[in-house]
Coordinates of C-alpha atoms and ligand atoms in Angstrom, one line a residue:
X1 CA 0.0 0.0 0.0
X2 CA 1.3 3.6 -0.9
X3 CA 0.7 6.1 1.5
X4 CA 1.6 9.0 0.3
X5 CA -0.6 11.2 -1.9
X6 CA 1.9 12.5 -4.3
X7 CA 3.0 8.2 -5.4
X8 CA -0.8 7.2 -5.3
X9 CA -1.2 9.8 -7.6
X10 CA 1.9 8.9 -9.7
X11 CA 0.6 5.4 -10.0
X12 CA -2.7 6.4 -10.6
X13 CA -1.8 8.5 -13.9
X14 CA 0.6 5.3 -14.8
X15 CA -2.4 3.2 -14.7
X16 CA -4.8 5.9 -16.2
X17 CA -2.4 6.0 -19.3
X18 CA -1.6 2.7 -20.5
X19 CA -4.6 0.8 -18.6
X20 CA -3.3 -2.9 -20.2
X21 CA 0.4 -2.8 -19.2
X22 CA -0.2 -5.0 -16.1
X23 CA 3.4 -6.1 -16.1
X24 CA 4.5 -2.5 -16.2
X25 CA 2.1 -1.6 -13.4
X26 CA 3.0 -4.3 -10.9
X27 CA 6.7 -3.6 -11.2
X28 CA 6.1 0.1 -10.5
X29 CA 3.9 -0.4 -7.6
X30 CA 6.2 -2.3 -5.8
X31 CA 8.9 0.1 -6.3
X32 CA 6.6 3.1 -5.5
X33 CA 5.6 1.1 -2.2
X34 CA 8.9 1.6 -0.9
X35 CA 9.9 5.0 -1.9
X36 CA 7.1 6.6 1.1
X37 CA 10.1 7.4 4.0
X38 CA 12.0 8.9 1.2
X39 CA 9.9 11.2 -0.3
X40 CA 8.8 12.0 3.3
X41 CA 12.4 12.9 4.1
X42 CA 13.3 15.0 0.6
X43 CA 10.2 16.8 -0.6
X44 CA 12.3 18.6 -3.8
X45 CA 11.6 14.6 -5.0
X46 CA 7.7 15.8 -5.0
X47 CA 8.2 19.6 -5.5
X48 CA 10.6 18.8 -8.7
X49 CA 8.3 16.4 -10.2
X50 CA 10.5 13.6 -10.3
X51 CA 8.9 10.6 -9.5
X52 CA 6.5 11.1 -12.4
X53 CA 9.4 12.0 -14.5
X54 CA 10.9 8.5 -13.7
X55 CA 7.8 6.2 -14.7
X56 CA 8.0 7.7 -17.9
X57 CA 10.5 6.3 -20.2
X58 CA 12.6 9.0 -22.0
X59 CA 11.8 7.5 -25.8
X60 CA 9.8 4.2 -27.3
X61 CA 10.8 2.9 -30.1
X62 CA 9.0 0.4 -32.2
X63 CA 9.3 -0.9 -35.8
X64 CA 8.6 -3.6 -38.0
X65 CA 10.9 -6.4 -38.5
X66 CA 10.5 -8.3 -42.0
X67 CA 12.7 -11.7 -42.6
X68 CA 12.7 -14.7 -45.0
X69 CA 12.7 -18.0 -43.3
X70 CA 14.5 -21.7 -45.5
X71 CA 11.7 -22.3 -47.5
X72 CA 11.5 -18.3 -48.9
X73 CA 7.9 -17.5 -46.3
X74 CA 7.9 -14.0 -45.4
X75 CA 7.3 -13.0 -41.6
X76 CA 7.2 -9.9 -40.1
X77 CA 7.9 -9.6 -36.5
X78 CA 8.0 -6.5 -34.2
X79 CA 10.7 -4.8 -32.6
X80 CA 10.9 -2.6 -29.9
X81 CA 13.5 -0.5 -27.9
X82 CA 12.5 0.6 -24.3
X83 CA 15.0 4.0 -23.2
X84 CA 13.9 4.6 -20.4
X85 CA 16.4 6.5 -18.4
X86 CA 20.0 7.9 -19.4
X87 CA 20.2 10.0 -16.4
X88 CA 23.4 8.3 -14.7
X89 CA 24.9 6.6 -18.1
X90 CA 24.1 5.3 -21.7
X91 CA 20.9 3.3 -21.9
X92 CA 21.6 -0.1 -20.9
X93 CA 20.0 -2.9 -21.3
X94 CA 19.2 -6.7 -22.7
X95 CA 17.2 -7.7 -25.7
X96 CA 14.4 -10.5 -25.2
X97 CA 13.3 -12.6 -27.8
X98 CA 9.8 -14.6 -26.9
X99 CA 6.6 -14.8 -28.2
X100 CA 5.3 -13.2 -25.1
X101 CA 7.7 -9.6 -25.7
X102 CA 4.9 -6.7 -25.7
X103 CA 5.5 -3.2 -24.3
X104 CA 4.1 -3.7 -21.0
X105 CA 6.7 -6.5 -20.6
X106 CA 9.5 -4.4 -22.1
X107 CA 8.8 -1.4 -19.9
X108 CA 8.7 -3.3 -16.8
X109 CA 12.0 -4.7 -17.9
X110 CA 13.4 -1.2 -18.9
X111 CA 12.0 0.3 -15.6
X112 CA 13.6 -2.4 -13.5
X113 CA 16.8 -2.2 -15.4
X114 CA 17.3 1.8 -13.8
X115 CA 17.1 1.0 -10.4
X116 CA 19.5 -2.5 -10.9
X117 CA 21.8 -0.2 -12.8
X118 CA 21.9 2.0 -10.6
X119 CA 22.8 -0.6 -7.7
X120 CA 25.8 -1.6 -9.7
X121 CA 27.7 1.5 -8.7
X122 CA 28.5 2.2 -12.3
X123 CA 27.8 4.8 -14.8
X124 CA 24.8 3.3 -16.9
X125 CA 21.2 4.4 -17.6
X126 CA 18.4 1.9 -18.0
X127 CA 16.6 0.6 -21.0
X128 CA 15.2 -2.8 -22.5
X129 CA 14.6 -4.4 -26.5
X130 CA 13.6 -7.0 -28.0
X131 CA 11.0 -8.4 -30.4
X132 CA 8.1 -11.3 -30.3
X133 CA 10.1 -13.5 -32.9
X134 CA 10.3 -17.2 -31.4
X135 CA 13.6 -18.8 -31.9
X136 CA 12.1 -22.2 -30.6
X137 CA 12.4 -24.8 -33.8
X138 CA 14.3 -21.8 -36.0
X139 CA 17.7 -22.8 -37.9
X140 CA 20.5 -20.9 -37.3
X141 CA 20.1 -19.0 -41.4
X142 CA 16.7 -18.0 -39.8
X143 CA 17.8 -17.0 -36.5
X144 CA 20.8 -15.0 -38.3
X145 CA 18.2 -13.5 -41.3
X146 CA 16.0 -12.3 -38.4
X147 CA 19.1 -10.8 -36.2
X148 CA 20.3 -8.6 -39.2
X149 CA 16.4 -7.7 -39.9
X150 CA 16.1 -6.3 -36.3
X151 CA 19.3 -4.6 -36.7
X152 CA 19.4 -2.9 -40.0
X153 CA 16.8 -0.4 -37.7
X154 CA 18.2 -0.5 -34.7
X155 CA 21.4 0.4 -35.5
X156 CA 19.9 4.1 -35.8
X157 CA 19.0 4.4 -32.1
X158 CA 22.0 3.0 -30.6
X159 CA 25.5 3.6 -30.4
X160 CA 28.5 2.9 -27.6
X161 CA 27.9 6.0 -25.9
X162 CA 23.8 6.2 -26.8
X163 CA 22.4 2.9 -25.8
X164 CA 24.1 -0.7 -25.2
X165 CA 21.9 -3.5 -26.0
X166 CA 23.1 -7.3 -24.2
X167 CA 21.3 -10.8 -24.1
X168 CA 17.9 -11.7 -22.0
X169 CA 15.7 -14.4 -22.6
X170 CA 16.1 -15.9 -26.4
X171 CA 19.4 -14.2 -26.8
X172 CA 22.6 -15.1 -26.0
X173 CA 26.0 -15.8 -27.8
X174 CA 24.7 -16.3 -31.0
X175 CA 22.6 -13.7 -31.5
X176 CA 24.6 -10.9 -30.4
X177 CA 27.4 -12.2 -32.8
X178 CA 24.7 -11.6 -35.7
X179 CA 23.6 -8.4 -34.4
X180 CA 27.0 -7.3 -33.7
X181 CA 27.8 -8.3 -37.4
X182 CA 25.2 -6.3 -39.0
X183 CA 25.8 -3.5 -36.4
X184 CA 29.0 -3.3 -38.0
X185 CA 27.9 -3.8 -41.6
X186 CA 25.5 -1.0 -42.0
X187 CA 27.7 1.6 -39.8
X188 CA 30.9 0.6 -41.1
X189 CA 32.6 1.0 -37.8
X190 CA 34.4 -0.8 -35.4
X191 CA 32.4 0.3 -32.5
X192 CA 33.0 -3.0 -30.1
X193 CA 31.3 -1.2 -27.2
X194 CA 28.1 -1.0 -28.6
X195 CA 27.2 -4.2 -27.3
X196 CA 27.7 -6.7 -24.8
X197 CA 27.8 -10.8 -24.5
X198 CA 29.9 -10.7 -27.2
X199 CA 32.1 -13.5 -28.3
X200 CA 36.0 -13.3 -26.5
X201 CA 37.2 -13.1 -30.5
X202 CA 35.7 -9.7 -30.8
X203 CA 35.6 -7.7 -28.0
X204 CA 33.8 -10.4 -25.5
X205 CA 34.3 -10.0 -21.5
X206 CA 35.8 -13.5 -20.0
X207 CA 33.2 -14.2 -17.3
X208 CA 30.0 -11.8 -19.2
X209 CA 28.6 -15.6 -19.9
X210 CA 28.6 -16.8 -16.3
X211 CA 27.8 -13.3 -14.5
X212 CA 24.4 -13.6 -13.9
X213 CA 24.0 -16.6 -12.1
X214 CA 27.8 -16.3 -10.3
X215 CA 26.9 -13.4 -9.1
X216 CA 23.1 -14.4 -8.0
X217 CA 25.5 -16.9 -6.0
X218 CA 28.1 -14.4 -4.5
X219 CA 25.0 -11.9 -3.3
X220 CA 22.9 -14.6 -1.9
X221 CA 26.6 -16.2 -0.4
X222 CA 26.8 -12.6 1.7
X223 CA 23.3 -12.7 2.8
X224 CA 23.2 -15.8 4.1
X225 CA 26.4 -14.9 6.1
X226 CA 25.1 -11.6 7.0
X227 CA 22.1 -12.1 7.9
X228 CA 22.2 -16.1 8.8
X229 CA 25.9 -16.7 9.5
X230 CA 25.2 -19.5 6.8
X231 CA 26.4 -20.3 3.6
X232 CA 25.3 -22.8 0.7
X233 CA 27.9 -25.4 2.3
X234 CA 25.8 -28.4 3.1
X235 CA 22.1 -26.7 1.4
X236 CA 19.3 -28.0 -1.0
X237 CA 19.1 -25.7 -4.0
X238 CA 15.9 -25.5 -6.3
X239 CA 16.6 -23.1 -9.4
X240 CA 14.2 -22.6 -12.0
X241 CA 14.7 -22.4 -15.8
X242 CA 18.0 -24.5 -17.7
X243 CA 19.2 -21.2 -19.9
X244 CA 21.9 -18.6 -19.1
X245 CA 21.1 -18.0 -15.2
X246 CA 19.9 -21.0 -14.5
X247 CA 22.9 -23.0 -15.8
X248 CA 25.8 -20.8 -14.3
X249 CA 23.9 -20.3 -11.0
X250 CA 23.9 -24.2 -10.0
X251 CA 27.6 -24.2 -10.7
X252 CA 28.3 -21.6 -8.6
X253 CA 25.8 -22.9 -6.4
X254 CA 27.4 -26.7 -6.6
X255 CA 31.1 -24.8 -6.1
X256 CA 29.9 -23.0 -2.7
X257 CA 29.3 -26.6 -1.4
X258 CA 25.4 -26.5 -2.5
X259 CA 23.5 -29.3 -3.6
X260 CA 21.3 -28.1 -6.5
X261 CA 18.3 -30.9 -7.3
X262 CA 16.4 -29.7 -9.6
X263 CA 16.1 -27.4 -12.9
X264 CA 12.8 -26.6 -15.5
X265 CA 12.1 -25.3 -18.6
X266 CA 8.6 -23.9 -19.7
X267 CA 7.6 -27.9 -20.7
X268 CA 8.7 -29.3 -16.9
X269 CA 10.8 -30.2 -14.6
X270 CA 13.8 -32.7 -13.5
X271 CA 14.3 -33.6 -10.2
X272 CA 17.5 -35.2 -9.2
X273 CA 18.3 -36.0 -5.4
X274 CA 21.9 -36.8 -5.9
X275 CA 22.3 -33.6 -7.3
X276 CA 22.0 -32.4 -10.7
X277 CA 25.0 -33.2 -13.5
X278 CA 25.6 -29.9 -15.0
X279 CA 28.0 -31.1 -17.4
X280 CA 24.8 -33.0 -18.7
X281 CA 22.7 -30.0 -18.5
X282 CA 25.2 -28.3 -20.8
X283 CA 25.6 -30.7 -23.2
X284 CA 21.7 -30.9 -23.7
X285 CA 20.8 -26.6 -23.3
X286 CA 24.1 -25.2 -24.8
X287 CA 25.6 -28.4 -27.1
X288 CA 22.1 -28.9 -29.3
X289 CA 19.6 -26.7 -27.7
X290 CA 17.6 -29.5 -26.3
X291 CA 14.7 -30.0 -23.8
X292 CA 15.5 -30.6 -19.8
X293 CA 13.4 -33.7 -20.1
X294 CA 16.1 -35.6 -22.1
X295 CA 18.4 -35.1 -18.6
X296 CA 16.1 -38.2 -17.4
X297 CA 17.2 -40.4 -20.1
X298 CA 20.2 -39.9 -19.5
X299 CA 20.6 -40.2 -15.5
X300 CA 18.8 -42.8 -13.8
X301 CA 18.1 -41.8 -10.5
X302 CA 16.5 -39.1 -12.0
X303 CA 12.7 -37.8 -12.3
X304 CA 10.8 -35.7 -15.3
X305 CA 7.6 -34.5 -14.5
X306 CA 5.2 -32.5 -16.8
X307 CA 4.3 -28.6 -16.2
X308 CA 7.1 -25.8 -14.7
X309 CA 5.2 -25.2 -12.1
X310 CA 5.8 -28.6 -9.9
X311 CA 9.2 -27.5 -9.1
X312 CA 8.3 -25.3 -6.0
X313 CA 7.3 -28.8 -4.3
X314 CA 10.6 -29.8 -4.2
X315 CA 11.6 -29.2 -0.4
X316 CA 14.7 -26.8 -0.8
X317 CA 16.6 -24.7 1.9
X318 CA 17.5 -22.6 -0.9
X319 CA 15.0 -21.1 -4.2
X320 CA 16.4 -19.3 -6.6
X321 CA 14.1 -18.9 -9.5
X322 CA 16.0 -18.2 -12.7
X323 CA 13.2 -18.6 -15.5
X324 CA 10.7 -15.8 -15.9
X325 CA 8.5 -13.2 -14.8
X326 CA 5.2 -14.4 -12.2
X327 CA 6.4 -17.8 -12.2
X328 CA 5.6 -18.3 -8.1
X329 CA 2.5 -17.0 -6.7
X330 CA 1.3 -17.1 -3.2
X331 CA 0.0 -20.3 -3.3
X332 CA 3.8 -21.6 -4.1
X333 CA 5.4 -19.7 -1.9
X334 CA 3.2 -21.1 0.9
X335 CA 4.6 -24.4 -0.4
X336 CA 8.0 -23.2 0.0
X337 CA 7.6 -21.7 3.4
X338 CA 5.9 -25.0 4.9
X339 CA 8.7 -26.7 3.5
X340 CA 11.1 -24.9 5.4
X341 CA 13.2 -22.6 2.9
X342 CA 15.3 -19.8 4.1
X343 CA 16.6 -18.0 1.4
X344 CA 15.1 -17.1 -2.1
X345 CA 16.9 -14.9 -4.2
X346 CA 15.5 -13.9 -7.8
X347 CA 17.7 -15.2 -10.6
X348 CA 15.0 -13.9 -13.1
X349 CA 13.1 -10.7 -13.7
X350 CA 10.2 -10.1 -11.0
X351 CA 9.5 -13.9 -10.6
X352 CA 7.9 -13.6 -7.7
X353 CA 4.4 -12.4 -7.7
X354 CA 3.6 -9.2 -5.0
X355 CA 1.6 -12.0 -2.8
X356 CA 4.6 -14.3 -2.9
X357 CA 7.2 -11.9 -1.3
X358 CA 4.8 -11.1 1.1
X359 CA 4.4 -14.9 1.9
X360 CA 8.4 -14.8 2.0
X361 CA 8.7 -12.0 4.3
X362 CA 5.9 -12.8 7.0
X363 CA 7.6 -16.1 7.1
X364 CA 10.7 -14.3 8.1
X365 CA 12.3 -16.1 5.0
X366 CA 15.4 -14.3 3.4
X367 CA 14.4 -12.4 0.1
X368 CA 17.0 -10.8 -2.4
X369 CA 15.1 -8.4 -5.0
X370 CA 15.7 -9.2 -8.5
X371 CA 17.2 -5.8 -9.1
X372 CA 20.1 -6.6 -6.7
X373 CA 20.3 -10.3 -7.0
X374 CA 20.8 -10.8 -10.8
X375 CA 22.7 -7.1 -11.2
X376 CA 25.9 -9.1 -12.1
X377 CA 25.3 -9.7 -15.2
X378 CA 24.8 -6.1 -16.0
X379 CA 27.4 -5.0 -13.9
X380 CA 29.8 -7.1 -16.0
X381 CA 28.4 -5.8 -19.4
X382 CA 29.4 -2.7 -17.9
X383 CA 32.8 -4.4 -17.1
X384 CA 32.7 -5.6 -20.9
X385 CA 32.2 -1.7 -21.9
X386 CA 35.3 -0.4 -20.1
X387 CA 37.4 -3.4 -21.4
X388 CA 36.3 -1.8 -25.1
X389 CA 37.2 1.4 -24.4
X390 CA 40.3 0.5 -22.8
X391 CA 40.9 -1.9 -25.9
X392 CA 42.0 -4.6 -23.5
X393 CA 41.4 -7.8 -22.0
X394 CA 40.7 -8.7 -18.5
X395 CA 41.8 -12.3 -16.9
X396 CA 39.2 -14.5 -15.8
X397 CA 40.0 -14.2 -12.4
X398 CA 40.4 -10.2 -12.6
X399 CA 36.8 -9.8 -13.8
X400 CA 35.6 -12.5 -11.4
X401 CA 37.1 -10.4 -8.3
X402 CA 35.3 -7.3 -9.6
X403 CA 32.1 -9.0 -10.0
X404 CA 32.0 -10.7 -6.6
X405 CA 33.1 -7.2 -4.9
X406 CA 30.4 -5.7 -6.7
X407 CA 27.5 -8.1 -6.0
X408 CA 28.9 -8.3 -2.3
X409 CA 29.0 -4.0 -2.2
X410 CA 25.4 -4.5 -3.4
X411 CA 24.2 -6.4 -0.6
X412 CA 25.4 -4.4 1.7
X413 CA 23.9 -1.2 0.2
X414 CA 20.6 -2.3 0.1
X415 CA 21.4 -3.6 3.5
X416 CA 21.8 -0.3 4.9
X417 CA 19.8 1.7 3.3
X418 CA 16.5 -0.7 4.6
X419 CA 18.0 0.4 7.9
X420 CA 18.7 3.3 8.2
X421 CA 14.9 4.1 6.6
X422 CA 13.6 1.4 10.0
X423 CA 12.6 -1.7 7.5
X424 CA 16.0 -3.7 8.7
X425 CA 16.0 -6.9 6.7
X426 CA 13.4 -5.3 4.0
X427 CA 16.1 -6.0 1.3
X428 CA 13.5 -4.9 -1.5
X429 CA 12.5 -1.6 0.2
X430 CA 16.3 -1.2 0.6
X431 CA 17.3 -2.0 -2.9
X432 CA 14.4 0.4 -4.2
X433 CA 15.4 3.1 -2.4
X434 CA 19.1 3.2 -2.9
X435 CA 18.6 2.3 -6.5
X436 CA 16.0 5.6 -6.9
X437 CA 17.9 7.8 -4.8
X438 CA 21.1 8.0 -7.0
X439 CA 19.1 8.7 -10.1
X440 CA 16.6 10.9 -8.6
X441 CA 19.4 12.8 -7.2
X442 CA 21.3 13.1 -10.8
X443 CA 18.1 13.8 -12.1
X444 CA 17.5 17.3 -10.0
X445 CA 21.2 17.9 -10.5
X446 CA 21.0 18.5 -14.2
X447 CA 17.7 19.8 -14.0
X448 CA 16.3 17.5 -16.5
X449 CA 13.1 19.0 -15.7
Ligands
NDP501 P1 17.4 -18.1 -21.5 O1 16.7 -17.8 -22.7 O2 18.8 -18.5 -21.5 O3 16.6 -19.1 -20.6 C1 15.3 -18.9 -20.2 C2 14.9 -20.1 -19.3 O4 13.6 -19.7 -18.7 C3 14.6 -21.3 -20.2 O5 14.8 -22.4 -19.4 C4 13.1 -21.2 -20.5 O6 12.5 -22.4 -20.9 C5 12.6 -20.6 -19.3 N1 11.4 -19.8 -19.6 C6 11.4 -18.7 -20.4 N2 10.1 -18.2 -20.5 C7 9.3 -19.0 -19.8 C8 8.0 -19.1 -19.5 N3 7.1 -18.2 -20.0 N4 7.5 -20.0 -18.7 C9 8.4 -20.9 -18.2 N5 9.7 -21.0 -18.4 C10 10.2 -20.0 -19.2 O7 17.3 -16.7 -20.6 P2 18.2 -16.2 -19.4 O8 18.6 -17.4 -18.5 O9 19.1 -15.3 -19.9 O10 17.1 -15.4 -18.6 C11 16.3 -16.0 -17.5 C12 15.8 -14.8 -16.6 O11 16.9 -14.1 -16.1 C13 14.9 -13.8 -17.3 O12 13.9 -13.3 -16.4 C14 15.9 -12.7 -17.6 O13 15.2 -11.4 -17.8 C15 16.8 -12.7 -16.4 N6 18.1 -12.1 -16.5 C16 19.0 -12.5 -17.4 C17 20.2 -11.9 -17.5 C18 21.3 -12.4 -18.4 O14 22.4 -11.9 -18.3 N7 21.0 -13.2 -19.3 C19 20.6 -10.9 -16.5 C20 19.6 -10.6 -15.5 C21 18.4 -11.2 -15.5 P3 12.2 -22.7 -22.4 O15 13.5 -23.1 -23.0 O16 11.2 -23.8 -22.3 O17 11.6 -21.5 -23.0
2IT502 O1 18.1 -8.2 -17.1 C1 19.3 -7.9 -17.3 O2 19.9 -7.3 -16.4 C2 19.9 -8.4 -18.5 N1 19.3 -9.1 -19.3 C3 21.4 -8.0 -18.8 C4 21.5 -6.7 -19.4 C5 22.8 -6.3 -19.8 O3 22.9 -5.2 -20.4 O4 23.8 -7.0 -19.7

């Protein structure tokens, strides 16, 4: 519940403008929720006009994105680019690729990508892409057609110190080598910087592949000591999905002395009590692109049951959902609190529902924000960005170190800032709050208003 009158009205306009962008609406609700003891303490937020300002995304871009697939059928997809804030750097921000991708979606994802920018510490502004192409069942000529399609136009809108488009669901290393390719085609310019998750031959960041789920790991590793004086030595680990975050977060999970059992994709679910084999997860997701059912083929021992949802019934001491937006809803996270979890910590976008992380918190269960907890994959794009300007390489363990001292500075930001506003242990409130105060505040210092 808001309380005060100048974010009910804020979030009534938002809701008054674009009445279908539920997504959009949910995500900033729950960041206007938190934000009441700070515009109670700074009233220039409300006398400036800056919370109404942020909700607003500085541009929207949309256009139409015409490709040939093998046997010479035309389809035309849409594409979309979110800025939604450059106020503290160049708009930054992953590209999704799912039949689901609609504005509402994007904008949530733009909005969230501000705050969790901002959290990182370093100078980027927030923004999200994408189009509703399905690569599901594509080849890669298709996939590669469609990539140079959607970036013939939006090559025009970004730039290395404009806006700096990376991987989200549907698009990872491939793809960004495509887009990269045509990037470079139709500017003729070498501008590595312009994107990020790119391949280690041109301009890649050793460790931009892993960064997400490491550093869901490293965050959720300082909480647990922080808060718990635990660790994942000796847990049970439930992670959603079997793409980018999932896959990287059980082996940083599994390396911390975790035992992660089970993994899904939008078909199901394995479950695997002796703990999962990710070198078989990998050859199945990132060797031929195949379905997580085939992991119970291939391991006896091992369970596949039907439907993503199951998963949450898996008793875990540890959730970290790592697949999509609104994937566990009250009901779920009932299940997970009678089961006796103490930590989630939100691989993926908003995968909690509002009702869930209440469930999480009047359980006294630990709760990492998405915006804080999956920030390292950003943060290392970012990482990626100064390597191109620098035109040089990090090492592996160089880039590592900075990610894990940035996801641990995180946690203890958000940390802080929850108590020093009274909500000690309200990580969300805390990560809201310090993410909007350093843009609000470089918002009324250049008077963007
Ligand atoms: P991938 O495309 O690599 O993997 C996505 C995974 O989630 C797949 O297992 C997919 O299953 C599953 N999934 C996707 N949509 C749905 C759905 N509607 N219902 C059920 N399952 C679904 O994406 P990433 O791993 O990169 O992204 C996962 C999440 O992490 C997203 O929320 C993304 O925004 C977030 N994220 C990603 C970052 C990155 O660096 N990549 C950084 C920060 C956050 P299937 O194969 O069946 O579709
Ligand atoms: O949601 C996210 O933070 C991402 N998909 C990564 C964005 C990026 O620019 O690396």
């Amino acid at each position: 519940m808001i309380k005060s009158e100048y974010l009910q009205k804020v979030y009534a306009q938002v809701v008054t403008r674009d009445p279908d962008q539920k997504e959009f609406h949910q995500a900033v609700l729950e960041v206007l929720e938190s934000l009441d003891p700070i515009i109670e303490q700074r009233p220039e937020y409300e006398n400036k006009g800056i919370v109404e300002t942020f909700v607003e995304p500085e541009r929207v871009i949309s256009f139409r994105v015409p490709w040939v697939d093998d046997r010479g059928g035309i389809h035309i997809n849409r594409g979309y680019r979110v800025q939604f804030s450059s106020a503290i750097g160049p708009y930054k921000g992953g590209l999704r690729f799912h039949p689901t991708v609609n504005l509402s979606i994007l904008k949530f994802l733009g909005f969230e990508q501000i705050l969790k920018n901002s959290l990182t510490g370093l100078p980027i502004g927030g923004a999200k892409g994408g189009s509703d192409f399905d690569p599901k069942g594509k080849s890669d000529g298709e996939v590669m057609r469609f990539c140079q399609s959607f970036m013939t136009e939006l090559s025009r809108h970004i730039g290395q110190f404009v806006d700096v488009p990376a991987g989200d669901i549907g698009v990872g290393g491939r793809e960004i080598g495509y887009l990269f390719g045509q990037y470079r085609r139709v500017q003729g310019t070498y501008a590595a910087g312009v994107l990020t998750g790119k391949g280690l031959s041109f301009g890649g960041s050793l460790v931009r592949t892993e960064a997400t789920g490491y550093g869901l790991c490293y965050l959720t590793q300082e909480m647990l000591g922080k808060m718990r004086s635990d660790s994942f030595e000796g847990k049970t680990v439930v992670i959603s999905g079997s793409g980018n975050v999932a896959i990287f977060a059980t082996e940083k999970a599994a390396q911390l002395g975790g035992r992660v059992v089970a993994l899904s994709d939008s078909n199901g679910f394995i479950h695997d009590p002796e703990g999962i084999k990710l070198d078989i997860v990998k050859d199945i997701k990132l060797g031929h692109r195949g379905r997580i059912r085939e992991y119970a083929d291939r391991v006896p021992g091992s369970t596949y049951t039907e439907g993503f949802r199951g998963i949450w019934n898996i008793p875990c001491d540890i959730a970290l959902p790592c697949a999509t937006q609104n994937e566990i809803d009250g009901e779920m996270a009932r299940t997970i609190v009678k089961n006796g979890c103490m930590a989630v910590a939100e691989g993926a976008n908003m995968p909690c529902r509002p009702e869930a992380i209440q469930e999480f918190q009047h359980a006294g269960i630990l709760f990492a924000p998405a915006k804080a907890a999956n920030a390292g994959g950003v943060a290392t794009s970012a990482l990626e960005m100064s390597q191109n300007s620098m035109r040089y390489a990090w090492s592996f363990e160089e880039v590592d170190r900075r990610l894990k001292g940035i996801m641990v500075n995180i946690f203890h930001n958000i940390y802080d800032a929850a108590e020093e506003f009274g909500h000690t242990g309200d990580l969300a409130m805390g990560a809201n709050i310090a993410g909007f105060k350093k843009v609000a505040d470089a918002m009324l210092t250049q008077g963007l208003i």
